[in-house]
Amino acid sequence: MTEMPSGGGMNERRRARLRLEISREAARLFWEQGVAATSGDQIAKAVGLSTRTIWRHFRNKESCAEPVVMQGVAGLLGMVRSWPRERSLEDHLAAELAGLGDKTPPVDLADQTLAMKMIRLADTEPALRSAWLMAYDQVERELCVISGDRLGHLGSDLEGRMHAAAATAVIRVLDEHLGAAVLTGADLSELADAEAVSRCFAHAIRVATGGALGDPID
Amino acid sequence: MTEMPSGGGMNERRRARLRLEISREAARLFWEQGVAATSGDQIAKAVGLSTRTIWRHFRNKESCAEPVVMQGVAGLLGMVRSWPRERSLEDHLAAELAGLGDKTPPVDLADQTLAMKMIRLADTEPALRSAWLMAYDQVERELCVISGDRLGHLGSDLEGRMHAAAATAVIRVLDEHLGAAVLTGADLSELADAEAVSRCFAHAIRVATGGALGDPID
DNA sequence: GACAGTGTGTCACTAAGAGACACCTTGGGT
DNA sequence: ACCCAAGGTGTCTCTTAGTGACACACTGTC
C-alpha cells in the first residue's frame, strides 16, 4: 500500500543511466562497423547484458542511438531549461557558457563526439537518420513546454508548438553543421570561440521564432 | 550502350506509383488493426504482390507509410515549387488555391484523410512517428533547394538550410494540427475557408524564416 | 529471333524483437 | 531475523521482418 516515491524516481534515473550506457556501446559499434553489421547480441555482449534486456530498454536497434544524441543536445537543452524569464537569450547563454568549463565532466566530451559521429552516420544510414530525428522530436516536446511557459499561453497553444518546432529545427541544423565541421576537422577555429557559437544559436532561435523567444519577459 | 531516357523516367514514375499503391494498402491496414498487428505478408496480399517485392520497395514496415504522408503534403509542396520569384508567398498561395478546385482529382482526398490518420496513429506508435518525421525530412530537403534558389545563395548555405528546416517544421506542426482537427471532427469550420488556411501557412512560413521566405525577389 | 536490362516470384536463411517463466535483487513490515 | 511484494534480468522459445540467390517474365533494341 505504501508508495515509494524515492524508489520510483530512482528507478527512472537508473533506467536513464542504463539506457545511456547501452547507447554508448551501441553508438561505438555502429560507428566502427556500421549499423547493419552490428547485431543486438553484439551490443548486449559489449555492455554486459543479455540480448533480451536490450530489447526491454529499446524498441529497436536504431533507437539505441537516441540517448547519446539526446546527451549531445542535453547541454544546450539544460541551458534553455534554466533560462530565467527576465533575461534575454543571448545574455543567459553567455552567462551559462562562462561558468561551464568547470562543471562539465570530461565524459560529456566523449558523448559529444559520439553524438556527432551518429549524425555523420545518419547521412548514409536512413535508420540512424530516423533515430536522430526522433531524438530531436523529443527535444521539441521539451522546448514546447518551455516556450509555452515563456509565452504564458497568451498566444494559442498552436503558436507555442510552432515556435518550439522552428527553434528545434534550427538547433538541429546547427548541430548537424557543427558536427560535420568537427568530424571533417576542417576548421575548428569557428568552434573555438564558444561565445560566438552561443550567439549563433541564440540568433537562430530568435529568428526562427519571429522574436517570440529571445527577449526577456516583462 | 544506348540509354533510354524515356524508359528511365517512366520507370521512376512507375516505381513511385507502385510505392504509393502499396503505401495506401499499408496505411489502411495500419489504421484498421495497428502497425504491430499488420504483417508484411498481409500488406503484400492486400496489394497483390509477393512479400519479397514489398521489401524491394521499402526498407522496412514503417516506411511503407511514407508515400501517403508525402502525398499528403504534395499539394502544398507543389505550390511552393511553382512559386515564381516575383510574387509574394501569400499572393501565390491564394492564386494557386483559387484554381485548385477543378484540377484536384478526388483520389487525393482519400490520400489526404489517410495521411491524417497516419499522423494520428503516430501519437501512439513511435514507429509511425519516425516515418512521419522521415517524410518531412524529405520535404525539408526539397524546400532547401527552393529556398536556396530564392535566396540566390547570397546568404550562406547554412542559412538556407535553417530557413528550410524552420519552414518545414511549422508546416509539419500545422499539418499535425489540421489532421487532428479533421479526425476529431471538432470544428471543420476553420478548414472551410481555404484562403484563411493558406494565409495561415504563409504567415507561419514567413515568421519561421524571419521573413526570408515570403517577399517577392527583386 | 537473339540480346540486354529490369522487375518479380520462390526458396532458404539470418536476425530482430516479443512472450513466458524462473530467478534474484531491493526494500519494507512484522 | 524472517518473509513477502515488486520489479529488473536471464534463458528458452517462437514469430516475422528483411536479405541473398537464382530462375523466370516482360520490354525494347539490333
Short mmCIF file of C-alpha atoms (C1' of nucleotides) in Angstrom, two decimals:
data_model
loop_
_atom_site.label_atom_id
_atom_site.label_comp_id
_atom_site.label_asym_id
_atom_site.label_seq_id
_atom_site.Cartn_x
_atom_site.Cartn_y
_atom_site.Cartn_z
CA MET A 1 0.00 0.00 0.00
CA THR A 2 2.94 2.33 0.63
CA GLU A 3 4.26 4.08 -2.43
CA MET A 4 7.97 4.60 -2.67
CA PRO A 5 8.50 7.95 -4.33
CA SER A 6 12.24 7.73 -3.92
CA GLY A 7 12.28 4.24 -5.37
CA GLY A 8 10.22 5.29 -8.37
CA GLY A 9 12.34 8.34 -9.03
CA MET A 10 15.49 6.34 -8.53
CA ASN A 11 14.27 3.76 -10.98
CA GLU A 12 13.58 6.34 -13.62
CA ARG A 13 17.05 7.81 -13.34
CA ARG A 14 18.64 4.41 -13.02
CA ARG A 15 16.85 3.41 -16.18
CA ALA A 16 18.04 6.54 -17.98
CA ARG A 17 21.62 5.86 -16.93
CA LEU A 18 21.43 2.29 -18.15
CA ARG A 19 19.93 3.37 -21.46
CA LEU A 20 22.78 5.83 -21.91
CA GLU A 21 25.31 3.15 -21.07
CA ILE A 22 23.85 0.79 -23.66
CA SER A 23 23.61 3.62 -26.13
CA ARG A 24 27.29 4.45 -25.80
CA GLU A 25 28.34 0.93 -26.71
CA ALA A 26 25.80 0.73 -29.50
CA ALA A 27 26.92 4.04 -30.97
CA ARG A 28 30.55 2.99 -30.81
CA LEU A 29 29.79 -0.26 -32.61
CA PHE A 30 27.59 1.49 -35.17
CA TRP A 31 30.43 3.86 -35.91
CA GLU A 32 33.11 1.19 -36.09
CA GLN A 33 31.30 -1.36 -38.23
CA GLY A 34 28.07 0.19 -39.45
CA VAL A 35 24.54 -0.35 -38.24
CA ALA A 36 23.70 -3.37 -40.39
CA ALA A 37 26.85 -5.20 -39.35
CA THR A 38 26.14 -4.64 -35.65
CA SER A 39 23.83 -7.22 -34.09
CA GLY A 40 21.78 -6.92 -30.95
CA ASP A 41 23.80 -9.77 -29.48
CA GLN A 42 26.97 -7.80 -30.06
CA ILE A 43 25.61 -4.73 -28.29
CA ALA A 44 24.45 -6.88 -25.40
CA LYS A 45 27.82 -8.53 -25.06
CA ALA A 46 29.63 -5.19 -25.23
CA VAL A 47 27.60 -3.74 -22.38
CA GLY A 48 27.49 -6.99 -20.41
CA LEU A 49 23.77 -7.68 -20.51
CA SER A 50 21.58 -10.29 -22.12
CA THR A 51 20.18 -9.55 -25.54
CA ARG A 52 16.66 -9.78 -24.18
CA THR A 53 17.37 -6.95 -21.78
CA ILE A 54 18.49 -4.71 -24.62
CA TRP A 55 15.09 -5.06 -26.25
CA ARG A 56 13.42 -4.36 -22.97
CA HIS A 57 15.04 -0.94 -22.95
CA PHE A 58 14.91 -0.09 -26.66
CA ARG A 59 12.09 -0.69 -29.07
CA ASN A 60 14.53 -1.43 -31.89
CA LYS A 61 18.18 -1.38 -32.89
CA GLU A 62 18.34 2.11 -34.36
CA SER A 63 16.76 3.71 -31.32
CA CYS A 64 19.76 2.52 -29.30
CA ALA A 65 21.44 5.63 -30.67
CA GLU A 66 18.88 8.06 -29.30
CA PRO A 67 20.23 8.56 -25.77
CA VAL A 68 23.69 9.62 -26.98
CA VAL A 69 22.05 12.03 -29.40
CA MET A 70 19.92 13.42 -26.59
CA GLN A 71 23.02 13.65 -24.44
CA GLY A 72 24.61 15.65 -27.24
CA VAL A 73 21.94 18.32 -27.01
CA ALA A 74 21.43 17.95 -23.28
CA GLY A 75 23.88 20.75 -22.60
CA LEU A 76 22.05 23.31 -24.66
CA LEU A 77 18.69 21.98 -23.54
CA GLY A 78 19.71 22.31 -19.92
CA MET A 79 20.71 25.90 -20.51
CA VAL A 80 17.38 26.68 -22.12
CA ARG A 81 15.58 24.96 -19.27
CA SER A 82 17.25 27.17 -16.71
CA TRP A 83 16.55 30.29 -18.70
CA PRO A 84 15.04 32.85 -16.33
CA ARG A 85 12.19 34.89 -17.73
CA GLU A 86 13.75 38.22 -17.02
CA ARG A 87 16.87 37.67 -19.11
CA SER A 88 17.46 37.77 -22.82
CA LEU A 89 18.50 34.56 -24.52
CA GLU A 90 21.87 35.96 -25.52
CA ASP A 91 22.71 37.11 -22.01
CA HIS A 92 21.64 33.84 -20.48
CA LEU A 93 23.58 31.65 -22.89
CA ALA A 94 26.69 33.78 -22.48
CA ALA A 95 26.43 33.60 -18.70
CA GLU A 96 25.88 29.83 -18.71
CA LEU A 97 28.76 29.35 -21.08
CA ALA A 98 31.07 31.36 -18.85
CA GLY A 99 30.52 29.06 -15.90
CA LEU A 100 30.53 25.92 -18.00
CA GLY A 101 34.17 24.96 -18.18
CA ASP A 102 34.46 23.75 -14.62
CA LYS A 103 31.21 21.88 -14.20
CA THR A 104 31.27 19.91 -17.43
CA PRO A 105 32.54 16.42 -16.68
CA PRO A 106 35.00 15.01 -19.20
CA VAL A 107 32.68 12.14 -20.03
CA ASP A 108 30.39 14.60 -21.76
CA LEU A 109 33.09 15.37 -24.28
CA ALA A 110 33.22 11.74 -25.35
CA ASP A 111 29.44 11.67 -25.62
CA GLN A 112 29.55 14.82 -27.67
CA THR A 113 31.88 13.36 -30.26
CA LEU A 114 29.87 10.15 -30.26
CA ALA A 115 26.73 12.15 -30.99
CA MET A 116 28.49 13.91 -33.84
CA LYS A 117 29.55 10.59 -35.27
CA MET A 118 25.94 9.49 -35.20
CA ILE A 119 24.73 12.41 -37.28
CA ARG A 120 27.57 11.74 -39.67
CA LEU A 121 26.49 8.13 -39.99
CA ALA A 122 22.92 9.29 -40.49
CA ASP A 123 23.92 10.64 -43.88
CA THR A 124 24.33 7.13 -45.21
CA GLU A 125 22.13 5.12 -42.86
CA PRO A 126 18.45 6.04 -43.03
CA ALA A 127 17.78 4.04 -39.88
CA LEU A 128 20.08 6.35 -37.92
CA ARG A 129 18.61 9.39 -39.57
CA SER A 130 15.25 8.45 -38.15
CA ALA A 131 16.79 7.91 -34.72
CA TRP A 132 18.35 11.37 -34.98
CA LEU A 133 15.01 12.93 -35.91
CA MET A 134 13.22 11.07 -33.13
CA ALA A 135 15.69 12.42 -30.60
CA TYR A 136 15.04 15.97 -31.76
CA ASP A 137 11.33 15.26 -31.70
CA GLN A 138 11.84 14.70 -28.01
CA VAL A 139 13.75 17.97 -27.75
CA GLU A 140 10.85 19.68 -29.49
CA ARG A 141 8.41 18.43 -26.89
CA GLU A 142 10.60 19.74 -24.10
CA LEU A 143 11.04 23.07 -25.81
CA CYS A 144 7.30 23.22 -26.29
CA VAL A 145 6.81 23.27 -22.53
CA ILE A 146 9.46 25.94 -22.11
CA SER A 147 8.14 28.17 -24.85
CA GLY A 148 4.60 27.65 -23.57
CA ASP A 149 5.78 28.84 -20.19
CA ARG A 150 7.59 31.89 -21.51
CA LEU A 151 4.72 32.88 -23.76
CA GLY A 152 2.45 32.31 -20.80
CA HIS A 153 -0.12 30.68 -23.05
CA LEU A 154 -1.13 34.15 -24.12
CA GLY A 155 -0.81 33.05 -27.70
CA SER A 156 -2.55 29.90 -28.82
CA ASP A 157 -1.12 26.55 -27.95
CA LEU A 158 -0.59 26.06 -31.67
CA GLU A 159 1.61 29.12 -31.79
CA GLY A 160 3.79 27.80 -28.99
CA ARG A 161 4.17 24.49 -30.76
CA MET A 162 5.22 26.18 -33.97
CA HIS A 163 7.80 28.27 -32.18
CA ALA A 164 9.16 25.21 -30.43
CA ALA A 165 9.28 23.26 -33.68
CA ALA A 166 11.03 26.03 -35.59
CA ALA A 167 13.53 26.60 -32.81
CA THR A 168 14.26 22.89 -32.56
CA ALA A 169 14.71 22.69 -36.32
CA VAL A 170 17.36 25.39 -36.45
CA ILE A 171 19.13 23.92 -33.44
CA ARG A 172 19.21 20.59 -35.24
CA VAL A 173 20.59 22.12 -38.42
CA LEU A 174 23.25 23.96 -36.46
CA ASP A 175 24.16 20.74 -34.68
CA GLU A 176 24.40 18.93 -37.97
CA HIS A 177 26.60 21.69 -39.31
CA LEU A 178 28.87 21.77 -36.29
CA GLY A 179 29.06 18.01 -36.14
CA ALA A 180 30.09 17.80 -39.76
CA ALA A 181 32.65 20.56 -39.26
CA VAL A 182 34.20 18.88 -36.25
CA LEU A 183 34.44 15.45 -37.80
CA THR A 184 35.88 16.59 -41.10
CA GLY A 185 38.31 18.53 -38.97
CA ALA A 186 38.03 21.35 -41.45
CA ASP A 187 38.30 24.48 -39.38
CA LEU A 188 37.90 24.13 -35.69
CA SER A 189 38.52 27.84 -35.41
CA GLU A 190 34.87 28.72 -35.72
CA LEU A 191 34.15 26.44 -32.79
CA ALA A 192 36.92 27.74 -30.62
CA ASP A 193 35.04 30.90 -29.78
CA ALA A 194 32.33 29.41 -27.63
CA GLU A 195 30.67 32.75 -27.21
CA ALA A 196 30.34 33.20 -30.95
CA VAL A 197 28.75 29.78 -31.19
CA SER A 198 26.26 30.59 -28.45
CA ARG A 199 25.45 33.90 -30.11
CA CYS A 200 24.85 31.95 -33.29
CA PHE A 201 22.39 29.64 -31.58
CA ALA A 202 20.63 32.49 -29.85
CA HIS A 203 20.30 34.44 -33.08
CA ALA A 204 18.98 31.44 -34.98
CA ILE A 205 16.37 30.70 -32.32
CA ARG A 206 15.32 34.32 -32.20
CA VAL A 207 14.90 34.47 -35.98
CA ALA A 208 13.09 31.14 -36.25
CA THR A 209 10.53 32.10 -33.63
CA GLY A 210 9.96 35.52 -35.09
CA GLY A 211 11.46 37.05 -31.97
CA ALA A 212 8.96 35.30 -29.71
CA LEU A 213 11.79 33.50 -27.95
CA GLY A 214 14.74 35.68 -27.12
CA ASP A 215 13.61 38.78 -25.32
CA PRO A 216 13.16 38.99 -21.58
CA ILE A 217 9.57 38.67 -20.38
CA ASP A 218 8.05 41.79 -18.79
CA MET B 1 25.08 1.20 -74.91
CA THR B 2 22.00 3.23 -75.77
CA GLU B 3 20.38 4.92 -72.82
CA MET B 4 16.64 5.06 -72.75
CA PRO B 5 15.77 8.36 -71.14
CA SER B 6 12.06 7.83 -71.60
CA GLY B 7 12.30 4.34 -70.17
CA GLY B 8 14.31 5.51 -67.19
CA GLY B 9 11.92 8.35 -66.46
CA MET B 10 8.97 6.07 -66.91
CA ASN B 11 10.49 3.59 -64.50
CA GLU B 12 10.99 6.19 -61.87
CA ARG B 13 7.41 7.35 -62.06
CA ARG B 14 6.13 3.80 -62.35
CA ARG B 15 8.08 2.97 -59.22
CA ALA B 16 6.66 5.98 -57.39
CA ARG B 17 3.13 4.98 -58.38
CA LEU B 18 3.68 1.44 -57.17
CA ARG B 19 5.13 2.66 -53.89
CA LEU B 20 2.08 4.85 -53.38
CA GLU B 21 -0.22 1.95 -54.19
CA ILE B 22 1.49 -0.27 -51.63
CA SER B 23 1.52 2.59 -49.17
CA ARG B 24 -2.23 3.09 -49.43
CA GLU B 25 -2.95 -0.51 -48.52
CA ALA B 26 -0.35 -0.50 -45.76
CA ALA B 27 -1.74 2.71 -44.27
CA ARG B 28 -5.27 1.35 -44.40
CA LEU B 29 -4.19 -1.82 -42.59
CA PHE B 30 -2.12 0.13 -40.06
CA TRP B 31 -5.15 2.24 -39.30
CA GLU B 32 -7.57 -0.67 -39.08
CA GLN B 33 -5.50 -3.04 -36.94
CA GLY B 34 -2.42 -1.21 -35.77
CA VAL B 35 1.15 -1.44 -37.03
CA ALA B 36 2.27 -4.37 -34.92
CA ALA B 37 -0.72 -6.48 -35.90
CA THR B 38 -0.12 -5.87 -39.60
CA SER B 39 2.37 -8.25 -41.18
CA GLY B 40 4.36 -7.78 -44.35
CA ASP B 41 2.57 -10.79 -45.81
CA GLN B 42 -0.74 -9.10 -45.19
CA ILE B 43 0.30 -5.92 -46.96
CA ALA B 44 1.61 -7.96 -49.86
CA LYS B 45 -1.61 -9.91 -50.14
CA ALA B 46 -3.71 -6.76 -49.96
CA VAL B 47 -1.86 -5.15 -52.84
CA GLY B 48 -1.46 -8.37 -54.82
CA LEU B 49 2.31 -8.72 -54.77
CA SER B 50 4.74 -11.13 -53.19
CA THR B 51 6.13 -10.24 -49.81
CA ARG B 52 9.62 -10.15 -51.22
CA THR B 53 8.61 -7.39 -53.60
CA ILE B 54 7.33 -5.26 -50.73
CA TRP B 55 10.79 -5.29 -49.16
CA ARG B 56 12.34 -4.41 -52.50
CA HIS B 57 10.39 -1.14 -52.45
CA PHE B 58 10.51 -0.31 -48.75
CA ARG B 59 13.41 -0.63 -46.36
CA ASN B 60 11.08 -1.57 -43.50
CA LYS B 61 7.47 -1.87 -42.47
CA GLU B 62 7.02 1.59 -41.01
CA SER B 63 8.40 3.32 -44.07
CA CYS B 64 5.51 1.85 -46.04
CA ALA B 65 3.56 4.80 -44.66
CA GLU B 66 5.89 7.45 -46.06
CA PRO B 67 4.45 7.80 -49.56
CA VAL B 68 0.92 8.57 -48.32
CA VAL B 69 2.39 11.11 -45.93
CA MET B 70 4.37 12.67 -48.75
CA GLN B 71 1.22 12.64 -50.86
CA GLY B 72 -0.47 14.49 -48.03
CA VAL B 73 1.96 17.38 -48.31
CA ALA B 74 2.48 17.06 -52.06
CA GLY B 75 -0.19 19.65 -52.72
CA LEU B 76 1.45 22.36 -50.66
CA LEU B 77 4.90 21.30 -51.80
CA GLY B 78 3.84 21.56 -55.43
CA MET B 79 2.55 25.05 -54.82
CA VAL B 80 5.79 26.11 -53.23
CA ARG B 81 7.74 24.54 -56.09
CA SER B 82 5.87 26.59 -58.65
CA TRP B 83 6.29 29.79 -56.66
CA PRO B 84 7.57 32.45 -59.04
CA ARG B 85 10.24 34.74 -57.66
CA GLU B 86 8.39 37.93 -58.36
CA ARG B 87 5.34 37.10 -56.26
CA SER B 88 4.76 37.15 -52.56
CA LEU B 89 4.01 33.87 -50.86
CA GLU B 90 0.53 34.99 -49.83
CA ASP B 91 -0.41 36.05 -53.35
CA HIS B 92 0.92 32.89 -54.88
CA LEU B 93 -0.82 30.53 -52.46
CA ALA B 94 -4.09 32.40 -52.86
CA ALA B 95 -3.82 32.21 -56.64
CA GLU B 96 -2.96 28.53 -56.63
CA LEU B 97 -5.79 27.80 -54.26
CA ALA B 98 -8.27 29.62 -56.47
CA GLY B 99 -7.54 27.37 -59.42
CA LEU B 100 -7.28 24.24 -57.32
CA GLY B 101 -10.84 23.01 -57.06
CA ASP B 102 -11.06 21.75 -60.62
CA LYS B 103 -7.69 20.13 -61.06
CA THR B 104 -7.56 18.17 -57.83
CA PRO B 105 -8.58 14.59 -58.54
CA PRO B 106 -10.89 13.02 -55.96
CA VAL B 107 -8.33 10.32 -55.19
CA ASP B 108 -6.25 12.95 -53.45
CA LEU B 109 -8.96 13.48 -50.90
CA ALA B 110 -8.78 9.84 -49.83
CA ASP B 111 -4.99 10.09 -49.61
CA GLN B 112 -5.36 13.23 -47.55
CA THR B 113 -7.53 11.57 -44.94
CA LEU B 114 -5.26 8.55 -44.96
CA ALA B 115 -2.29 10.81 -44.28
CA MET B 116 -4.15 12.43 -41.42
CA LYS B 117 -4.91 9.03 -39.97
CA MET B 118 -1.22 8.24 -40.07
CA ILE B 119 -0.22 11.26 -38.02
CA ARG B 120 -2.99 10.38 -35.61
CA LEU B 121 -1.59 6.87 -35.29
CA ALA B 122 1.85 8.33 -34.83
CA ASP B 123 0.79 9.60 -31.42
CA THR B 124 0.71 6.07 -30.10
CA GLU B 125 3.05 4.25 -32.47
CA PRO B 126 6.63 5.51 -32.34
CA ALA B 127 7.44 3.58 -35.50
CA LEU B 128 4.94 5.67 -37.42
CA ARG B 129 6.15 8.84 -35.78
CA SER B 130 9.58 8.19 -37.23
CA ALA B 131 8.06 7.52 -40.66
CA TRP B 132 6.22 10.82 -40.38
CA LEU B 133 9.40 12.66 -39.44
CA MET B 134 11.34 10.98 -42.24
CA ALA B 135 8.75 12.11 -44.77
CA TYR B 136 9.09 15.71 -43.60
CA ASP B 137 12.85 15.33 -43.68
CA GLN B 138 12.40 14.72 -47.38
CA VAL B 139 10.21 17.81 -47.62
CA GLU B 140 12.94 19.77 -45.88
CA ARG B 141 15.47 18.73 -48.49
CA GLU B 142 13.19 19.86 -51.29
CA LEU B 143 12.46 23.14 -49.54
CA CYS B 144 16.17 23.59 -49.08
CA VAL B 145 16.64 23.70 -52.84
CA ILE B 146 13.76 26.11 -53.26
CA SER B 147 14.89 28.45 -50.52
CA GLY B 148 18.45 28.25 -51.81
CA ASP B 149 17.17 29.30 -55.19
CA ARG B 150 15.10 32.19 -53.86
CA LEU B 151 17.87 33.43 -51.62
CA GLY B 152 20.20 33.10 -54.57
CA HIS B 153 22.89 31.68 -52.35
CA LEU B 154 23.59 35.22 -51.25
CA GLY B 155 23.36 34.08 -47.70
CA SER B 156 25.38 31.12 -46.53
CA ASP B 157 24.29 27.64 -47.41
CA LEU B 158 23.80 27.13 -43.70
CA GLU B 159 21.33 29.96 -43.56
CA GLY B 160 19.26 28.47 -46.37
CA ARG B 161 19.18 25.14 -44.60
CA MET B 162 18.00 26.75 -41.39
CA HIS B 163 15.24 28.59 -43.18
CA ALA B 164 14.14 25.42 -44.93
CA ALA B 165 14.20 23.47 -41.68
CA ALA B 166 12.24 26.09 -39.77
CA ALA B 167 9.67 26.43 -42.55
CA THR B 168 9.27 22.66 -42.79
CA ALA B 169 8.87 22.43 -39.03
CA VAL B 170 5.98 24.89 -38.90
CA ILE B 171 4.33 23.26 -41.91
CA ARG B 172 4.56 19.94 -40.11
CA VAL B 173 3.04 21.34 -36.93
CA LEU B 174 0.22 22.94 -38.88
CA ASP B 175 -0.41 19.65 -40.67
CA GLU B 176 -0.48 17.84 -37.36
CA HIS B 177 -2.89 20.40 -36.02
CA LEU B 178 -5.18 20.28 -39.03
CA GLY B 179 -5.05 16.50 -39.16
CA ALA B 180 -6.04 16.23 -35.54
CA ALA B 181 -8.82 18.75 -36.04
CA VAL B 182 -10.24 16.92 -39.04
CA LEU B 183 -10.17 13.48 -37.46
CA THR B 184 -11.70 14.54 -34.17
CA GLY B 185 -14.29 16.23 -36.30
CA ALA B 186 -14.28 19.07 -33.84
CA ASP B 187 -14.81 22.17 -35.90
CA LEU B 188 -14.39 21.85 -39.61
CA SER B 189 -15.32 25.48 -39.88
CA GLU B 190 -11.76 26.68 -39.59
CA LEU B 191 -10.87 24.47 -42.53
CA ALA B 192 -13.74 25.52 -44.69
CA ASP B 193 -12.15 28.85 -45.51
CA ALA B 194 -9.32 27.59 -47.70
CA GLU B 195 -7.95 31.06 -48.12
CA ALA B 196 -7.66 31.54 -44.40
CA VAL B 197 -5.77 28.26 -44.16
CA SER B 198 -3.37 29.28 -46.89
CA ARG B 199 -2.83 32.64 -45.24
CA CYS B 200 -2.10 30.77 -42.05
CA PHE B 201 0.57 28.66 -43.76
CA ALA B 202 2.08 31.66 -45.49
CA HIS B 203 2.24 33.64 -42.28
CA ALA B 204 3.80 30.76 -40.38
CA ILE B 205 6.47 30.25 -43.03
CA ARG B 206 7.21 33.96 -43.15
CA VAL B 207 7.63 34.14 -39.39
CA ALA B 208 9.71 30.98 -39.12
CA THR B 209 12.18 32.17 -41.73
CA GLY B 210 12.45 35.63 -40.29
CA GLY B 211 10.81 37.00 -43.42
CA ALA B 212 13.46 35.48 -45.67
CA LEU B 213 10.78 33.43 -47.41
CA GLY B 214 7.65 35.33 -48.26
CA ASP B 215 8.51 38.51 -50.06
CA PRO B 216 8.91 38.75 -53.81
CA ILE B 217 12.52 38.75 -55.01
CA ASP B 218 13.78 41.99 -56.58
"C1'" DG C 1 14.84 -14.08 -83.29
"C1'" DA C 2 18.82 -13.41 -80.10
"C1'" DC C 3 20.04 -9.80 -76.72
"C1'" DA C 4 20.41 -6.98 -72.57
"C1'" DG C 5 18.10 -4.83 -68.65
"C1'" DT C 6 14.97 -4.60 -65.31
"C1'" DG C 7 11.14 -6.23 -62.24
"C1'" DT C 8 9.02 -10.11 -59.90
"C1'" DG C 9 8.26 -14.77 -57.60
"C1'" DT C 10 10.17 -18.63 -54.88
"C1'" DC C 11 13.05 -20.67 -51.58
"C1'" DA C 12 16.21 -20.63 -47.95
"C1'" DC C 13 18.27 -18.12 -44.39
"C1'" DT C 14 19.65 -14.54 -40.69
"C1'" DA C 15 18.46 -11.77 -37.10
"C1'" DA C 16 15.15 -8.51 -34.77
"C1'" DG C 17 12.15 -8.45 -31.24
"C1'" DA C 18 8.36 -10.49 -28.08
"C1'" DG C 19 6.15 -13.93 -24.65
"C1'" DA C 20 6.56 -16.90 -20.79
"C1'" DC C 21 8.66 -18.28 -16.74
"C1'" DA C 22 12.08 -18.65 -13.20
"C1'" DC C 23 15.48 -16.22 -10.53
"C1'" DC C 24 17.35 -12.67 -7.98
"C1'" DT C 25 17.76 -8.47 -6.04
"C1'" DT C 26 15.96 -4.46 -3.00
"C1'" DG C 27 13.37 -2.64 0.49
"C1'" DG C 28 9.74 -2.58 3.75
"C1'" DG C 29 6.81 -4.81 7.53
"C1'" DT C 30 6.50 -7.90 11.50
"C1'" DA D 1 15.97 -12.39 11.74
"C1'" DC D 2 12.32 -13.73 8.59
"C1'" DC D 3 9.11 -13.14 4.97
"C1'" DC D 4 6.98 -11.02 1.18
"C1'" DA D 5 5.88 -7.99 -2.74
"C1'" DA D 6 7.72 -5.51 -6.80
"C1'" DG D 7 10.39 -5.04 -10.34
"C1'" DG D 8 14.54 -5.95 -13.17
"C1'" DT D 9 17.11 -9.69 -15.50
"C1'" DG D 10 18.49 -14.23 -17.78
"C1'" DT D 11 17.08 -18.23 -20.51
"C1'" DC D 12 14.38 -20.50 -23.74
"C1'" DT D 13 11.33 -20.39 -27.47
"C1'" DC D 14 8.88 -18.57 -31.24
"C1'" DT D 15 7.25 -15.39 -34.80
"C1'" DT D 16 8.31 -12.46 -38.53
"C1'" DA D 17 10.89 -8.56 -40.60
"C1'" DG D 18 14.08 -8.34 -44.01
"C1'" DT D 19 18.05 -10.26 -47.31
"C1'" DG D 20 20.56 -13.20 -50.86
"C1'" DA D 21 20.46 -16.10 -54.68
"C1'" DC D 22 18.51 -17.78 -58.68
"C1'" DA D 23 15.13 -18.50 -62.20
"C1'" DC D 24 11.51 -16.61 -64.95
"C1'" DA D 25 8.75 -12.97 -67.41
"C1'" DC D 26 8.48 -8.71 -69.80
"C1'" DT D 27 10.11 -4.93 -72.70
"C1'" DG D 28 12.54 -2.66 -76.18
"C1'" DT D 29 16.92 -2.92 -79.45
"C1'" DC D 30 19.79 -4.66 -83.17
#
